[in-house]
PDB file of C-alpha atoms in Angstrom:
ATOM      1  CA  MET I  10     -52.061-109.376  19.853  1.00  0.00           C
ATOM      2  CA  ALA I  11     -53.935-110.653  23.123  1.00  0.00           C
ATOM      3  CA  VAL I  12     -53.059-114.474  22.049  1.00  0.00           C
ATOM      4  CA  ALA I  13     -49.457-112.759  21.619  1.00  0.00           C
ATOM      5  CA  VAL I  14     -49.526-111.933  25.289  1.00  0.00           C
ATOM      6  CA  ARG I  15     -51.880-114.806  26.403  1.00  0.00           C
ATOM      7  CA  LEU I  16     -49.063-117.354  24.543  1.00  0.00           C
ATOM      8  CA  VAL I  17     -46.197-115.365  26.470  1.00  0.00           C
ATOM      9  CA  ASN I  18     -47.362-115.409  30.056  1.00  0.00           C
ATOM     10  CA  ALA I  19     -48.565-119.004  30.003  1.00  0.00           C
ATOM     11  CA  LEU I  20     -45.677-120.440  28.096  1.00  0.00           C
ATOM     12  CA  THR I  21     -43.002-119.056  29.340  1.00  0.00           C
ATOM     13  CA  THR I  22     -41.054-119.467  32.798  1.00  0.00           C
ATOM     14  CA  GLY I  23     -40.117-116.100  34.699  1.00  0.00           C
ATOM     15  CA  ASP I  24     -42.216-114.999  37.779  1.00  0.00           C
ATOM     16  CA  ALA I  25     -45.891-113.828  37.557  1.00  0.00           C
ATOM     17  CA  HIS I  26     -47.819-111.988  40.342  1.00  0.00           C
ATOM     18  CA  GLY I  27     -44.885-111.996  43.018  1.00  0.00           C
ATOM     19  CA  SER I  28     -44.927-115.571  42.531  1.00  0.00           C
ATOM     20  CA  PRO I  29     -42.530-118.072  40.064  1.00  0.00           C
ATOM     21  CA  TYR I  30     -44.194-119.376  37.754  1.00  0.00           C
ATOM     22  CA  ALA I  31     -43.342-122.241  35.173  1.00  0.00           C
ATOM     23  CA  PRO I  32     -45.683-123.303  32.427  1.00  0.00           C
ATOM     24  CA  PRO I  33     -47.112-126.510  32.495  1.00  0.00           C
ATOM     25  CA  PRO I  34     -45.430-129.660  31.536  1.00  0.00           C
ATOM     26  CA  VAL I  35     -45.776-131.416  27.543  1.00  0.00           C
ATOM     27  CA  GLY I  36     -49.211-133.031  27.616  1.00  0.00           C
ATOM     28  CA  ALA I  37     -52.774-132.614  28.551  1.00  0.00           C
ATOM     29  CA  GLU I  38     -51.859-130.047  30.783  1.00  0.00           C
ATOM     30  CA  LEU I  39     -50.163-127.924  27.786  1.00  0.00           C
ATOM     31  CA  ARG I  40     -52.584-128.595  25.338  1.00  0.00           C
ATOM     32  CA  ARG I  41     -55.335-126.933  28.078  1.00  0.00           C
ATOM     33  CA  ALA I  42     -52.890-123.733  28.797  1.00  0.00           C
ATOM     34  CA  VAL I  43     -52.667-123.396  25.043  1.00  0.00           C
ATOM     35  CA  LEU I  44     -56.141-123.187  24.344  1.00  0.00           C
ATOM     36  CA  THR I  45     -56.977-121.505  27.369  1.00  0.00           C
ATOM     37  CA  ALA I  46     -54.224-118.854  25.868  1.00  0.00           C
ATOM     38  CA  ILE I  47     -55.499-118.558  22.182  1.00  0.00           C
ATOM     39  CA  ARG I  48     -59.224-118.718  23.174  1.00  0.00           C
ATOM     40  CA  GLY I  49     -59.627-117.367  26.003  1.00  0.00           C
ATOM     41  CA  GLU I  50     -62.769-117.973  27.651  1.00  0.00           C
ATOM     42  CA  ASP I  51     -64.210-119.682  24.544  1.00  0.00           C
ATOM     43  CA  SER I  52     -61.189-122.954  25.170  1.00  0.00           C
ATOM     44  CA  ASP I  53     -64.111-125.340  25.357  1.00  0.00           C
ATOM     45  CA  ARG I  54     -64.858-125.070  21.725  1.00  0.00           C
ATOM     46  CA  PRO I  55     -62.666-127.678  19.651  1.00  0.00           C
ATOM     47  CA  PRO I  56     -59.954-126.080  17.669  1.00  0.00           C
ATOM     48  CA  ARG I  57     -60.415-126.011  13.308  1.00  0.00           C
ATOM     49  CA  VAL I  58     -56.659-127.260  13.420  1.00  0.00           C
ATOM     50  CA  PRO I  59     -56.223-130.079  15.337  1.00  0.00           C
ATOM     51  CA  LEU I  60     -53.532-129.144  18.525  1.00  0.00           C
ATOM     52  CA  THR I  61     -51.011-132.199  19.072  1.00  0.00           C
ATOM     53  CA  ASP I  62     -48.881-132.482  22.153  1.00  0.00           C
ATOM     54  CA  ASP I  63     -46.441-131.576  19.321  1.00  0.00           C
ATOM     55  CA  ASP I  64     -47.423-128.296  18.373  1.00  0.00           C
ATOM     56  CA  ALA I  65     -48.597-127.302  22.088  1.00  0.00           C
ATOM     57  CA  ALA I  66     -44.659-128.393  22.452  1.00  0.00           C
ATOM     58  CA  ARG I  67     -43.541-126.199  19.416  1.00  0.00           C
ATOM     59  CA  LEU I  68     -45.282-123.417  20.792  1.00  0.00           C
ATOM     60  CA  VAL I  69     -42.849-122.752  24.121  1.00  0.00           C
ATOM     61  CA  PRO I  70     -40.000-121.308  22.214  1.00  0.00           C
ATOM     62  CA  VAL I  71     -42.398-119.442  20.153  1.00  0.00           C
ATOM     63  CA  ALA I  72     -43.626-117.305  23.324  1.00  0.00           C
ATOM     64  CA  VAL I  73     -39.708-117.537  24.631  1.00  0.00           C
ATOM     65  CA  ARG I  74     -39.099-115.516  21.207  1.00  0.00           C
ATOM     66  CA  LEU I  75     -42.706-113.637  21.194  1.00  0.00           C
ATOM     67  CA  ARG I  76     -41.390-112.343  24.815  1.00  0.00           C
ATOM     68  CA  GLU I  77     -37.987-111.368  23.693  1.00  0.00           C
ATOM     69  CA  VAL I  78     -40.006-108.805  21.553  1.00  0.00           C
ATOM     70  CA  PHE I  79     -41.693-107.269  24.496  1.00  0.00           C
ATOM     71  CA  THR I  80     -38.450-107.286  26.634  1.00  0.00           C
ATOM     72  CA  LYS I  81     -36.569-105.454  24.220  1.00  0.00           C
ATOM     73  CA  VAL I  82     -39.267-102.934  23.203  1.00  0.00           C
ATOM     74  CA  SER I  83     -39.732-102.139  27.194  1.00  0.00           C
ATOM     75  CA  GLY I  84     -35.357-101.851  26.760  1.00  0.00           C
ATOM     76  CA  GLY I  85     -35.652 -99.482  24.090  1.00  0.00           C
ATOM     77  CA  ASP I  86     -34.474-101.953  21.379  1.00  0.00           C
ATOM     78  CA  LEU I  87     -36.529-101.164  18.736  1.00  0.00           C
ATOM     79  CA  ASP I  88     -34.079-102.335  16.272  1.00  0.00           C
ATOM     80  CA  GLY I  89     -33.834-106.098  17.925  1.00  0.00           C
ATOM     81  CA  ALA I  90     -37.864-105.971  18.229  1.00  0.00           C
ATOM     82  CA  ALA I  91     -37.925-105.402  14.489  1.00  0.00           C
ATOM     83  CA  ALA I  92     -35.140-107.628  13.620  1.00  0.00           C
ATOM     84  CA  GLU I  93     -36.427-110.673  15.965  1.00  0.00           C
ATOM     85  CA  VAL I  94     -40.096-109.976  14.204  1.00  0.00           C
ATOM     86  CA  ASN I  95     -38.488-110.509  11.391  1.00  0.00           C
ATOM     87  CA  ASP I  96     -37.323-113.296  11.570  1.00  0.00           C
ATOM     88  CA  LEU I  97     -40.043-115.016  13.238  1.00  0.00           C
ATOM     89  CA  LEU I  98     -41.989-113.953   9.951  1.00  0.00           C
ATOM     90  CA  ALA I  99     -39.799-114.748   7.851  1.00  0.00           C
ATOM     91  CA  GLU I 100     -39.482-118.445   9.492  1.00  0.00           C
ATOM     92  CA  THR I 101     -43.364-118.993   9.726  1.00  0.00           C
ATOM     93  CA  ASP I 102     -43.926-117.499   6.111  1.00  0.00           C
ATOM     94  CA  ALA I 103     -46.880-115.675   7.260  1.00  0.00           C
ATOM     95  CA  ARG I 104     -49.204-114.460   4.200  1.00  0.00           C
ATOM     96  CA  PRO I 105     -52.449-112.458   4.868  1.00  0.00           C
ATOM     97  CA  HIS I 106     -55.792-114.780   3.571  1.00  0.00           C
ATOM     98  CA  LEU I 107     -59.780-113.520   3.651  1.00  0.00           C
ATOM     99  CA  ASP I 108     -61.962-116.179   6.028  1.00  0.00           C
ATOM    100  CA  ARG I 109     -65.168-116.765   7.155  1.00  0.00           C
ATOM    101  CA  HIS I 110     -66.331-119.163   9.557  1.00  0.00           C
ATOM    102  CA  ASP I 111     -67.950-120.326  12.645  1.00  0.00           C
ATOM    103  CA  GLY I 112     -70.469-117.879  11.623  1.00  0.00           C
ATOM    104  CA  GLU I 113     -68.061-114.910  11.888  1.00  0.00           C
ATOM    105  CA  PRO I 114     -68.439-112.464   9.062  1.00  0.00           C
ATOM    106  CA  TRP I 115     -65.155-112.500   6.224  1.00  0.00           C
ATOM    107  CA  HIS I 116     -61.891-111.863   8.891  1.00  0.00           C
ATOM    108  CA  LEU I 117     -58.037-111.521   8.571  1.00  0.00           C
ATOM    109  CA  HIS I 118     -55.475-114.365   9.465  1.00  0.00           C
ATOM    110  CA  PHE I 119     -52.250-114.717   9.147  1.00  0.00           C
ATOM    111  CA  HIS I 120     -50.977-118.384   8.377  1.00  0.00           C
ATOM    112  CA  GLY I 121     -47.756-119.769   6.666  1.00  0.00           C
ATOM    113  CA  PRO I 122     -48.376-122.358   4.169  1.00  0.00           C
ATOM    114  CA  ILE I 123     -47.928-125.170   6.250  1.00  0.00           C
ATOM    115  CA  GLY I 124     -51.389-125.534   8.296  1.00  0.00           C
ATOM    116  CA  THR I 125     -50.165-127.093  11.277  1.00  0.00           C
ATOM    117  CA  PHE I 126     -52.000-125.421  14.794  1.00  0.00           C
ATOM    118  CA  ALA I 127     -48.180-123.629  15.806  1.00  0.00           C
ATOM    119  CA  GLY I 128     -47.836-122.865  12.640  1.00  0.00           C
ATOM    120  CA  GLU I 129     -50.330-120.930  12.141  1.00  0.00           C
ATOM    121  CA  TYR I 130     -50.140-119.051  15.695  1.00  0.00           C
ATOM    122  CA  SER I 131     -46.773-118.371  15.402  1.00  0.00           C
ATOM    123  CA  ALA I 132     -47.830-116.890  11.929  1.00  0.00           C
ATOM    124  CA  SER I 133     -50.346-115.019  13.004  1.00  0.00           C
ATOM    125  CA  CYS I 134     -48.632-113.643  16.446  1.00  0.00           C
ATOM    126  CA  ALA I 135     -45.785-112.578  14.123  1.00  0.00           C
ATOM    127  CA  THR I 136     -47.942-110.470  12.331  1.00  0.00           C
ATOM    128  CA  GLY I 137     -49.408-108.590  15.009  1.00  0.00           C
ATOM    129  CA  LEU I 138     -46.224-107.699  17.053  1.00  0.00           C
ATOM    130  CA  ALA I 139     -45.013-106.583  13.382  1.00  0.00           C
ATOM    131  CA  ILE I 140     -47.930-104.283  12.987  1.00  0.00           C
ATOM    132  CA  VAL I 141     -47.698-102.947  16.228  1.00  0.00           C
ATOM    133  CA  LEU I 142     -43.936-102.372  15.818  1.00  0.00           C
ATOM    134  CA  GLY I 143     -44.413-100.618  12.589  1.00  0.00           C
ATOM    135  CA  SER I 144     -46.545 -98.042  14.039  1.00  0.00           C
ATOM    136  CA  GLU I 145     -47.032 -95.114  16.541  1.00  0.00           C
ATOM    137  CA  TYR I 146     -47.708 -97.637  19.247  1.00  0.00           C
ATOM    138  CA  HIS I 147     -44.748 -99.630  19.589  1.00  0.00           C
ATOM    139  CA  ASP I 148     -44.195 -98.813  22.760  1.00  0.00           C
ATOM    140  CA  ARG I 149     -47.251 -99.556  23.918  1.00  0.00           C
ATOM    141  CA  LEU I 150     -46.025-103.692  24.538  1.00  0.00           C
ATOM    142  CA  GLY I 151     -44.733-103.881  27.930  1.00  0.00           C
ATOM    143  CA  VAL I 152     -43.437-105.725  30.582  1.00  0.00           C
ATOM    144  CA  CYS I 153     -44.724-105.508  33.868  1.00  0.00           C
ATOM    145  CA  THR I 154     -42.533-102.988  36.407  1.00  0.00           C
ATOM    146  CA  ALA I 155     -44.495-104.887  39.261  1.00  0.00           C
ATOM    147  CA  PRO I 156     -41.178-106.732  41.805  1.00  0.00           C
ATOM    148  CA  ARG I 157     -41.077-110.259  40.592  1.00  0.00           C
ATOM    149  CA  CYS I 158     -43.279-110.006  38.540  1.00  0.00           C
ATOM    150  CA  ASP I 159     -42.603-110.339  34.589  1.00  0.00           C
ATOM    151  CA  ARG I 160     -45.676-111.509  32.190  1.00  0.00           C
ATOM    152  CA  VAL I 161     -46.340-109.063  29.703  1.00  0.00           C
ATOM    153  CA  TYR I 162     -48.994-107.192  28.328  1.00  0.00           C
ATOM    154  CA  VAL I 163     -50.341-104.429  25.303  1.00  0.00           C
ATOM    155  CA  ASP I 164     -50.673-100.835  26.874  1.00  0.00           C
ATOM    156  CA  THR I 165     -54.269 -99.824  25.387  1.00  0.00           C
ATOM    157  CA  SER I 166     -55.039 -97.026  27.936  1.00  0.00           C
ATOM    158  CA  ARG I 167     -56.634 -93.889  26.983  1.00  0.00           C
ATOM    159  CA  ASN I 168     -52.719 -91.820  27.686  1.00  0.00           C
ATOM    160  CA  GLY I 169     -50.543 -94.868  27.700  1.00  0.00           C
ATOM    161  CA  THR I 170     -48.980 -94.836  30.746  1.00  0.00           C
ATOM    162  CA  ARG I 171     -49.842 -98.784  31.753  1.00  0.00           C
ATOM    163  CA  ARG I 172     -46.720-100.056  33.704  1.00  0.00           C
ATOM    164  CA  PHE I 173     -48.269-103.368  35.008  1.00  0.00           C
ATOM    165  CA  CYS I 174     -49.278-106.487  34.037  1.00  0.00           C
ATOM    166  CA  SER I 175     -52.436-106.899  35.642  1.00  0.00           C
ATOM    167  CA  THR I 176     -54.757-104.561  38.413  1.00  0.00           C
ATOM    168  CA  PRO I 177     -53.467-107.137  41.662  1.00  0.00           C
ATOM    169  CA  CYS I 178     -49.303-106.522  40.473  1.00  0.00           C
ATOM    170  CA  GLN I 179     -50.732-102.499  40.790  1.00  0.00           C
ATOM    171  CA  ASN I 180     -52.049-102.856  43.956  1.00  0.00           C
ATOM    172  CA  ARG I 181     -48.858-105.084  45.304  1.00  0.00           C
ATOM    173  CA  VAL I 182     -46.856-102.156  44.259  1.00  0.00           C
ATOM    174  CA  LYS I 183     -49.162 -99.339  45.646  1.00  0.00           C
ATOM    175  CA  ALA I 184     -50.287-101.610  48.953  1.00  0.00           C
ATOM    176  CA  ALA I 185     -45.821-102.187  49.283  1.00  0.00           C
ATOM    177  CA  ALA I 186     -45.405 -98.296  48.728  1.00  0.00           C
ATOM    178  CA  PHE I 187     -48.824 -96.966  51.226  1.00  0.00           C
ATOM    179  CA  ARG I 188     -46.688 -99.262  53.579  1.00  0.00           C
ATOM    180  CA  ALA I 189     -43.475 -97.746  53.463  1.00  0.00           C
ATOM    181  CA  ARG I 190     -44.631 -94.432  53.878  1.00  0.00           C
ATOM    182  CA  ALA I 191     -46.721 -95.324  56.985  1.00  0.00           C
ATOM    183  CA  ASN I 192     -43.115 -96.794  58.380  1.00  0.00           C
ATOM    184  CA  ALA I 193     -41.328 -93.842  57.914  1.00  0.00           C
ATOM    185  CA  ASP I 194     -43.858 -91.520  59.267  1.00  0.00           C
TER     186      ASP I 194
END
C-alpha cells in the first residue's frame, strides 16, 4: 500500500501541503521519482527489471487511476472504488507468486505476465488496494483534508481517525485554527 500511496502522491497533479504540485516531466526526473516512490529511501539500488522512460510514463495514468480509488473511498463510493480496482486487476492480469531475491526470504508478489516494470507495479498496487477494499479496513484509505492538499494516505493509526497526509498538513490546519481563535477574541 505504501508504494501505491507514494506513486499517487509523486505522479499526480494537484496540491501538496498548501502548494500546487505537478509531477516531473518524462525523463531522468520522472524515473527518479518513480524509483523513489517504489523503493523509498532505498531508491539508489537498481531495480530487478530495468526502468525505462516509457515505463515511468506508463505509471502516470496508473497513478491517476489509483488516486481515483482513494478519492472514491473518501467520498463514500466503495462500489465505484471496487469497480476501478477490478478494472485495474483485469487489465494488469495480476497473479500471485512467491519470489525470493536480494537475500530476502520468500515473499508474495503480484505481477502481470508481461514482466515490464510498469506492468509489475501496476498489478501489485491494484492487488494491494483490492486486499484493503475487500477487508474491514477499506475506510483507512484517505485523501488529505487540509486546505490546498489532495495527497493520499493509508491510515495505519490504532483508532483510524487520521485526516491528513502528513504532519506538516496537520500542523498547518491546527495553526490556522489557533490563529482564527486568537483573532476572534
